[in-house]
Coordinates of C-alpha atoms and ligand atoms in Angstrom, one line a residue:
M1 CA 72.7 117.1 84.3
A2 CA 71.7 117.6 87.9
K3 CA 69.0 120.0 88.9
H4 CA 70.4 122.1 91.8
P5 CA 68.9 125.0 93.7
I6 CA 70.3 128.3 92.3
I7 CA 72.3 130.8 94.2
R8 CA 72.7 134.2 92.6
L9 CA 75.4 136.8 92.8
K10 CA 74.3 140.3 93.7
G11 CA 74.5 142.8 90.8
R12 CA 78.1 143.8 90.5
E13 CA 79.4 141.4 93.2
G14 CA 81.6 138.3 92.9
R15 CA 84.5 139.9 91.0
R16 CA 86.9 137.1 92.1
V17 CA 84.6 134.2 91.3
R18 CA 83.9 135.7 87.8
L19 CA 87.7 135.8 87.2
G20 CA 88.0 132.1 88.2
A21 CA 88.2 131.9 92.0
P22 CA 86.3 129.0 93.6
W23 CA 84.9 131.0 96.5
V24 CA 82.0 133.3 97.0
F25 CA 81.6 135.3 100.2
S26 CA 78.2 135.8 102.0
N27 CA 78.0 139.5 101.2
E28 CA 78.3 138.7 97.4
I29 CA 75.2 136.7 97.0
V30 CA 71.4 137.3 97.2
M31 CA 70.7 135.9 100.6
D32 CA 66.9 135.6 100.3
Q33 CA 64.5 133.4 102.2
A34 CA 65.0 130.5 99.7
A35 CA 68.8 130.7 100.1
K36 CA 68.6 130.9 103.9
A37 CA 66.3 127.9 104.0
L38 CA 68.9 125.6 102.2
A39 CA 70.5 123.1 104.5
P40 CA 74.3 123.7 105.1
G41 CA 76.2 121.9 102.4
T42 CA 73.5 121.8 99.8
L43 CA 74.8 121.3 96.2
I44 CA 73.9 124.4 94.1
D45 CA 74.4 126.1 90.8
L46 CA 75.9 129.5 91.0
K47 CA 74.6 132.2 88.5
A48 CA 75.4 135.8 87.9
D49 CA 72.5 138.3 88.3
D50 CA 71.9 138.2 84.5
G51 CA 71.4 134.5 84.7
Q52 CA 74.7 133.4 83.3
N53 CA 76.0 130.1 84.7
I54 CA 79.1 130.3 86.8
G55 CA 79.5 126.8 88.1
T56 CA 78.5 123.9 90.4
G57 CA 79.4 123.9 94.1
Y58 CA 78.0 123.8 97.6
F59 CA 76.4 126.4 99.8
N60 CA 76.4 127.0 103.5
P61 CA 74.2 130.0 104.6
A62 CA 75.9 130.0 108.0
S63 CA 79.5 130.3 106.7
L64 CA 81.4 133.5 105.7
I65 CA 82.5 131.6 102.6
S66 CA 79.0 130.8 101.4
V67 CA 79.8 129.0 98.1
R68 CA 82.7 126.8 97.1
L69 CA 82.8 125.6 93.6
F70 CA 83.8 122.2 92.3
T71 CA 83.7 123.2 88.6
R72 CA 82.9 126.1 86.3
E73 CA 80.1 124.1 84.6
A74 CA 76.6 124.3 85.9
G75 CA 74.4 121.3 86.7
V76 CA 77.3 118.9 87.2
V77 CA 76.4 115.7 89.1
I78 CA 78.7 115.6 92.1
D79 CA 78.9 111.9 93.1
A80 CA 81.4 109.1 93.6
E81 CA 82.2 109.1 89.9
F82 CA 83.0 112.8 89.9
F83 CA 85.2 112.3 92.9
T84 CA 86.9 109.3 91.3
T85 CA 87.9 111.4 88.3
A86 CA 89.3 114.2 90.6
L87 CA 91.2 111.6 92.8
R88 CA 92.7 110.0 89.7
R89 CA 93.9 113.3 88.4
A90 CA 95.4 114.1 91.9
L91 CA 97.0 110.7 92.0
R92 CA 98.7 111.1 88.6
R93 CA 100.1 114.4 89.7
R94 CA 101.6 112.8 92.8
E95 CA 102.9 109.8 90.9
A96 CA 104.8 112.2 88.7
L97 CA 106.4 113.7 91.8
Y98 CA 107.1 110.8 94.1
D99 CA 108.5 107.3 93.9
A100 CA 106.5 105.9 96.9
P101 CA 102.9 106.3 97.9
Y102 CA 103.5 108.7 100.8
Y103 CA 102.2 112.2 100.1
R104 CA 99.2 114.6 100.4
L105 CA 96.9 113.1 97.8
V106 CA 94.3 115.9 97.9
H107 CA 94.9 119.5 98.9
A108 CA 91.4 121.0 98.8
E109 CA 90.8 123.7 96.2
G110 CA 94.4 123.0 94.8
D111 CA 93.0 119.7 93.6
G112 CA 89.5 120.9 92.8
L113 CA 88.0 119.3 95.9
P114 CA 87.2 122.2 98.3
G115 CA 86.7 121.3 102.0
V116 CA 88.9 118.2 102.2
V117 CA 92.6 117.2 102.5
I118 CA 93.7 113.6 102.2
D119 CA 97.1 112.4 103.3
R120 CA 98.3 109.0 102.0
F121 CA 100.6 106.6 103.9
D122 CA 100.7 103.7 101.4
D123 CA 97.4 101.8 102.0
I124 CA 96.3 104.0 104.8
V125 CA 94.7 107.4 104.2
S126 CA 93.9 110.2 106.6
V127 CA 91.0 112.4 105.5
Q128 CA 90.1 115.8 107.0
V129 CA 86.8 117.3 106.1
T130 CA 86.4 121.0 106.9
T131 CA 83.1 122.1 105.4
A132 CA 79.4 121.1 105.6
G133 CA 79.4 120.6 101.8
M134 CA 82.1 117.9 102.0
E135 CA 80.7 116.4 105.2
T136 CA 77.4 115.6 103.4
L137 CA 79.5 114.0 100.5
T138 CA 81.8 112.0 102.7
S139 CA 80.4 108.5 101.8
E140 CA 80.7 109.3 98.1
L141 CA 84.3 110.5 98.6
V142 CA 85.2 107.3 100.6
A143 CA 83.6 105.2 97.8
A144 CA 85.7 107.0 95.2
L145 CA 88.9 106.4 97.3
D146 CA 88.1 102.7 97.0
V147 CA 87.9 102.9 93.3
A148 CA 91.0 105.2 92.8
I149 CA 93.4 103.7 95.3
A150 CA 91.6 100.9 97.3
P151 CA 93.1 101.8 100.7
R152 CA 93.0 99.3 103.5
T153 CA 92.2 101.9 106.1
V154 CA 90.4 105.3 105.8
V155 CA 90.7 107.5 108.9
L156 CA 88.3 110.5 109.2
R157 CA 90.4 113.0 111.1
N158 CA 87.5 115.4 111.5
D159 CA 88.5 117.3 114.6
T160 CA 90.1 120.4 113.2
P161 CA 88.8 123.6 115.0
S162 CA 87.9 125.3 111.7
R163 CA 84.9 122.9 111.4
T164 CA 83.0 125.0 113.9
L165 CA 82.9 127.9 111.3
E166 CA 80.7 125.5 109.3
G167 CA 78.6 124.3 112.2
L168 CA 80.2 120.8 112.2
D169 CA 81.0 118.7 115.3
P170 CA 84.5 117.2 115.8
Y171 CA 85.0 113.4 115.6
V172 CA 87.7 111.0 114.7
K173 CA 86.9 107.5 113.4
A174 CA 87.8 104.8 110.9
A175 CA 85.5 104.9 107.9
K176 CA 87.1 101.8 106.5
G177 CA 89.3 99.2 108.3
E178 CA 90.5 99.5 111.9
M179 CA 91.8 102.6 113.5
P180 CA 95.6 102.2 113.3
S181 CA 97.6 102.9 116.4
R182 CA 100.8 104.0 114.8
I183 CA 101.8 104.1 111.2
T184 CA 105.0 104.3 109.2
V185 CA 105.8 107.3 107.0
L186 CA 108.6 107.0 104.4
E187 CA 110.0 110.4 103.3
N188 CA 113.3 111.5 101.8
G189 CA 114.7 108.0 102.5
A190 CA 113.9 108.2 106.2
R191 CA 111.4 106.2 108.2
Y192 CA 109.1 108.1 110.6
F193 CA 106.1 107.2 112.7
A194 CA 102.8 109.0 113.1
D195 CA 99.7 108.6 115.1
L196 CA 96.7 109.2 112.9
G197 CA 94.2 109.1 115.7
G198 CA 95.9 111.3 118.3
G199 CA 98.6 113.2 116.4
Q200 CA 98.3 116.8 115.1
K201 CA 96.4 117.8 111.9
T202 CA 96.2 114.6 109.8
G203 CA 99.0 113.0 111.7
W204 CA 102.0 114.1 109.6
Y205 CA 103.3 117.4 108.1
Y206 CA 104.1 116.4 104.5
D207 CA 104.3 120.2 103.7
Q208 CA 107.8 120.5 105.1
R209 CA 109.2 117.5 103.1
D210 CA 111.3 119.5 100.6
N211 CA 112.5 121.9 103.4
R212 CA 113.6 118.9 105.5
A213 CA 115.6 117.6 102.5
F214 CA 117.2 121.1 102.0
M215 CA 118.3 121.3 105.7
A216 CA 119.5 117.7 105.6
K217 CA 121.9 118.7 102.8
L218 CA 123.5 121.4 105.0
A219 CA 123.7 119.2 108.1
Q220 CA 126.9 117.2 107.4
G221 CA 129.2 117.5 110.4
K222 CA 127.0 120.1 112.1
S223 CA 125.3 120.2 115.5
V224 CA 121.5 120.7 114.9
L225 CA 118.8 122.1 117.1
D226 CA 115.2 121.3 115.9
A227 CA 112.8 123.5 117.8
Y228 CA 109.2 122.4 117.7
C229 CA 110.4 119.0 116.4
Y230 CA 107.0 117.2 116.5
A231 CA 107.6 113.6 115.5
G232 CA 111.2 114.4 114.4
G233 CA 110.7 115.5 110.8
F234 CA 113.7 117.8 110.5
A235 CA 115.7 116.2 113.3
I236 CA 115.9 112.7 111.8
A237 CA 116.5 114.1 108.3
A238 CA 119.4 116.1 109.6
A239 CA 120.8 113.1 111.5
K240 CA 120.6 111.0 108.4
G241 CA 122.3 113.9 106.5
G242 CA 125.4 113.4 108.8
A243 CA 124.8 115.9 111.6
S244 CA 127.3 115.5 114.4
D245 CA 124.6 115.7 117.0
V246 CA 120.9 116.5 117.0
T247 CA 118.6 117.9 119.7
G248 CA 114.8 118.2 119.2
I249 CA 112.6 120.2 121.5
D250 CA 108.8 119.9 121.7
S251 CA 106.2 120.3 124.4
S252 CA 104.2 117.2 123.4
H253 CA 105.3 114.0 125.0
P254 CA 103.5 111.7 122.5
A255 CA 105.2 113.6 119.6
L256 CA 108.6 113.1 121.2
A257 CA 108.0 109.4 121.8
L258 CA 107.4 109.1 118.0
A259 CA 110.6 111.0 117.3
E260 CA 112.6 108.7 119.6
E261 CA 111.2 105.7 117.8
A262 CA 112.1 107.2 114.4
A263 CA 115.7 107.8 115.6
A264 CA 116.0 104.1 116.6
A265 CA 114.4 102.9 113.3
N266 CA 116.9 105.0 111.3
Q267 CA 119.8 104.0 113.5
V268 CA 120.8 107.6 114.2
K269 CA 121.5 109.4 117.5
A270 CA 119.2 112.3 118.5
R271 CA 118.3 113.7 121.8
F272 CA 114.7 114.8 122.4
V273 CA 113.8 117.3 125.1
K274 CA 110.3 118.0 126.5
A275 CA 110.2 121.8 127.1
D276 CA 108.6 125.0 126.1
V277 CA 110.8 126.3 123.2
F278 CA 111.0 129.9 124.4
D279 CA 112.0 128.7 127.9
E280 CA 114.6 126.3 126.5
L281 CA 116.0 128.9 124.1
D282 CA 116.4 131.4 127.0
R283 CA 118.3 128.7 128.9
L284 CA 120.5 127.9 125.9
V285 CA 121.3 131.6 125.3
A286 CA 122.2 132.0 129.0
A287 CA 124.4 128.9 128.8
K288 CA 126.0 130.3 125.6
E289 CA 125.3 127.1 123.7
K290 CA 125.6 127.2 119.9
F291 CA 124.4 125.0 117.1
G292 CA 125.6 124.8 113.5
I293 CA 122.0 124.5 112.3
V294 CA 118.9 125.9 114.1
I295 CA 115.4 125.0 112.8
A296 CA 112.3 126.7 114.3
D297 CA 109.0 125.6 112.8
P298 CA 106.4 126.6 115.4
P299 CA 102.7 126.2 115.6
P300 CA 100.8 129.1 114.1
F301 CA 101.4 132.3 116.1
V302 CA 98.8 134.3 114.1
K303 CA 95.6 132.1 114.3
S304 CA 93.3 134.9 113.2
R305 CA 93.8 138.3 111.7
K306 CA 93.3 140.0 115.1
D307 CA 96.3 138.1 116.4
L308 CA 98.6 139.7 113.8
E309 CA 100.5 142.1 116.0
P310 CA 101.1 139.8 119.0
G311 CA 101.9 136.9 116.6
A312 CA 104.3 139.1 114.6
K313 CA 106.1 140.0 117.9
A314 CA 106.3 136.3 118.8
Y315 CA 107.9 135.5 115.4
R316 CA 110.4 138.4 116.0
K317 CA 111.3 137.1 119.4
L318 CA 111.7 133.5 118.2
A319 CA 114.0 134.8 115.4
R320 CA 116.1 136.7 117.9
L321 CA 116.5 133.7 120.3
A322 CA 117.1 131.2 117.5
A323 CA 119.7 133.4 115.9
S324 CA 121.4 133.8 119.3
V325 CA 122.0 130.1 119.5
T326 CA 123.2 129.8 115.9
A327 CA 126.9 129.2 115.7
P328 CA 129.2 131.4 113.5
E329 CA 128.7 130.5 109.9
G330 CA 125.7 128.5 110.9
F331 CA 122.3 128.1 109.1
L332 CA 118.9 129.1 110.5
L333 CA 115.5 128.1 109.2
L334 CA 112.5 130.1 110.4
A335 CA 109.1 128.9 109.4
S336 CA 105.5 130.1 109.8
C337 CA 102.4 128.1 109.0
S338 CA 100.1 131.0 109.7
H339 CA 98.2 132.0 106.6
N340 CA 97.2 135.2 108.5
I341 CA 100.7 136.7 108.3
P342 CA 101.8 137.7 104.8
L343 CA 105.3 136.6 103.7
E344 CA 106.6 140.2 103.6
R345 CA 105.6 140.8 107.2
F346 CA 107.0 137.5 108.4
A347 CA 110.3 138.1 106.6
Q348 CA 110.5 141.5 108.1
E349 CA 110.0 140.2 111.6
C350 CA 112.6 137.5 111.1
A351 CA 115.1 140.1 109.7
I352 CA 114.5 142.4 112.7
G353 CA 114.8 139.6 115.2
I354 CA 118.1 138.4 113.7
A355 CA 119.5 142.0 113.5
R356 CA 118.7 142.5 117.2
T357 CA 121.4 139.9 117.9
G358 CA 124.0 142.0 116.1
R359 CA 124.6 139.2 113.6
N360 CA 124.8 139.6 109.8
A361 CA 122.5 137.3 107.9
S362 CA 121.9 136.4 104.3
L363 CA 118.7 134.9 103.1
I364 CA 119.8 131.8 101.1
H365 CA 116.5 130.0 100.5
Q366 CA 112.9 131.0 100.5
A367 CA 110.3 128.2 100.2
G368 CA 106.7 127.3 100.8
V369 CA 104.9 124.0 100.8
S370 CA 106.0 120.9 99.0
P371 CA 104.3 120.3 95.6
D372 CA 101.8 117.8 96.9
H373 CA 100.1 120.9 98.5
P374 CA 99.0 122.7 95.3
V375 CA 97.6 126.1 95.6
H376 CA 94.6 127.4 93.5
P377 CA 96.1 130.3 91.6
M378 CA 93.2 132.5 92.5
L379 CA 93.6 131.8 96.2
P380 CA 97.2 132.8 96.9
E381 CA 96.2 133.4 100.5
T382 CA 95.8 129.7 101.0
A383 CA 99.6 129.2 100.5
Y384 CA 100.1 129.3 104.3
L385 CA 103.6 127.9 104.8
K386 CA 106.7 130.2 104.7
A387 CA 110.2 128.9 105.3
L388 CA 113.2 131.2 105.2
V389 CA 116.7 129.9 105.5
Y390 CA 119.5 132.3 106.5
A391 CA 123.3 131.9 106.5
L392 CA 124.7 133.8 109.5
D393 CA 128.2 135.3 109.6
Ligands
SAH1 N1 108.6 120.8 112.6 C1 107.6 119.8 112.7 C2 106.2 120.3 112.8 C3 106.0 121.3 114.0 S1 104.3 121.5 114.4 C4 107.7 118.8 111.6 O1 108.6 119.0 110.7 O2 107.0 117.9 111.5 C5 104.5 122.4 115.8 C6 104.9 121.6 117.1 O3 105.1 122.6 118.1 C7 104.0 120.6 117.6 O4 104.6 119.4 117.7 C8 103.6 121.1 119.0 O5 103.6 120.0 120.0 C9 104.8 122.0 119.3 N2 104.6 123.1 120.3 C10 103.5 123.9 120.4 N3 103.8 124.8 121.3 C11 105.0 124.6 121.8 C12 105.8 125.2 122.8 N4 105.4 126.3 123.5 N5 107.0 124.7 123.1 C13 107.4 123.6 122.5 N6 106.7 122.9 121.5 C14 105.5 123.4 121.2

């Protein structure tokens, strides 16, 4: 048993946490002097106002999400051993799903480890810590990784903007081994490359793995346009799936260089264009170019709730332009990684955008993240990815 400072819920507050959610918001707790004096990230026990134990977690007086729970038991020692148990459970889940050690090993609350995601590329892992609580426990977590999977290299990819909400500075460094310059990713039978130091997020988007496989199955004999292609995730999968020709568009030169390397490594042909997707789509529409498959997986257009209306408009416009360049009887995938736009609204914007082109469309597939991104059932709002696949007439 560990003796932690106690954070108390206010009278009737904390309905969600009492039902089983792992979060408590700042307005739900007694924010007295003692609580305010706790350092960001302090391990705490959470109690109801009648003294009933709710669980063990960490506290940040400066964050809107004040408490994140590790477990529903109070007084649990959170150390390398605790993390080893959690990592081994996460590992067994992935080993049940995948043949090779390339996956998201830990997806925060979905794996009982709030404030951290860990992507695994065989013996290299990319760790992204987003909260003060996890930041203070990083060395225990790295020690547990050594016990659970003994990686050669551990990269701390701690430069995500959301860290500022927790008062954390951005940095990227190797916590173990050398900072790798460029790594290999094996996914759906294809070989890709990622840059863990300079690429986006943790370096690779495993969340679209199943959606890439789905589109690859449709690709046989079709021309494919992969808008926002990053390091070639969809483009190379489609080329391997037998696409007649593949074009990827992205605004990032380093991402396109990785995509080109992936094309060569998989011995497939694909053309990668550095451009703004909206500009390039305008040009393709004007030139009356059509593609049998169009994929549009943009960066988040709704970064915060106040961006909902302009972001929704941008999704509508993207759907209209993407549908305009989809060939008769072609397939169109529209994705959103903004957790601030609900599925219903995103689907509505896509439907209106497609309808504006005068085309008939049928929704043939609706998907989210791949299963190595588990969602805590009490935090459905953290299921951020939405992918809709339409068949156009
Ligand atoms: N589909 C990719 C992931 C896309 S992430 C995959 O399967 O891995 C979003 C991508 O959009 C990033 O690579 C980013 O460089 C690119 N991007 C952002 N704004 C852009 C713009 N205006 N035009 C073109 N690409 C853009």
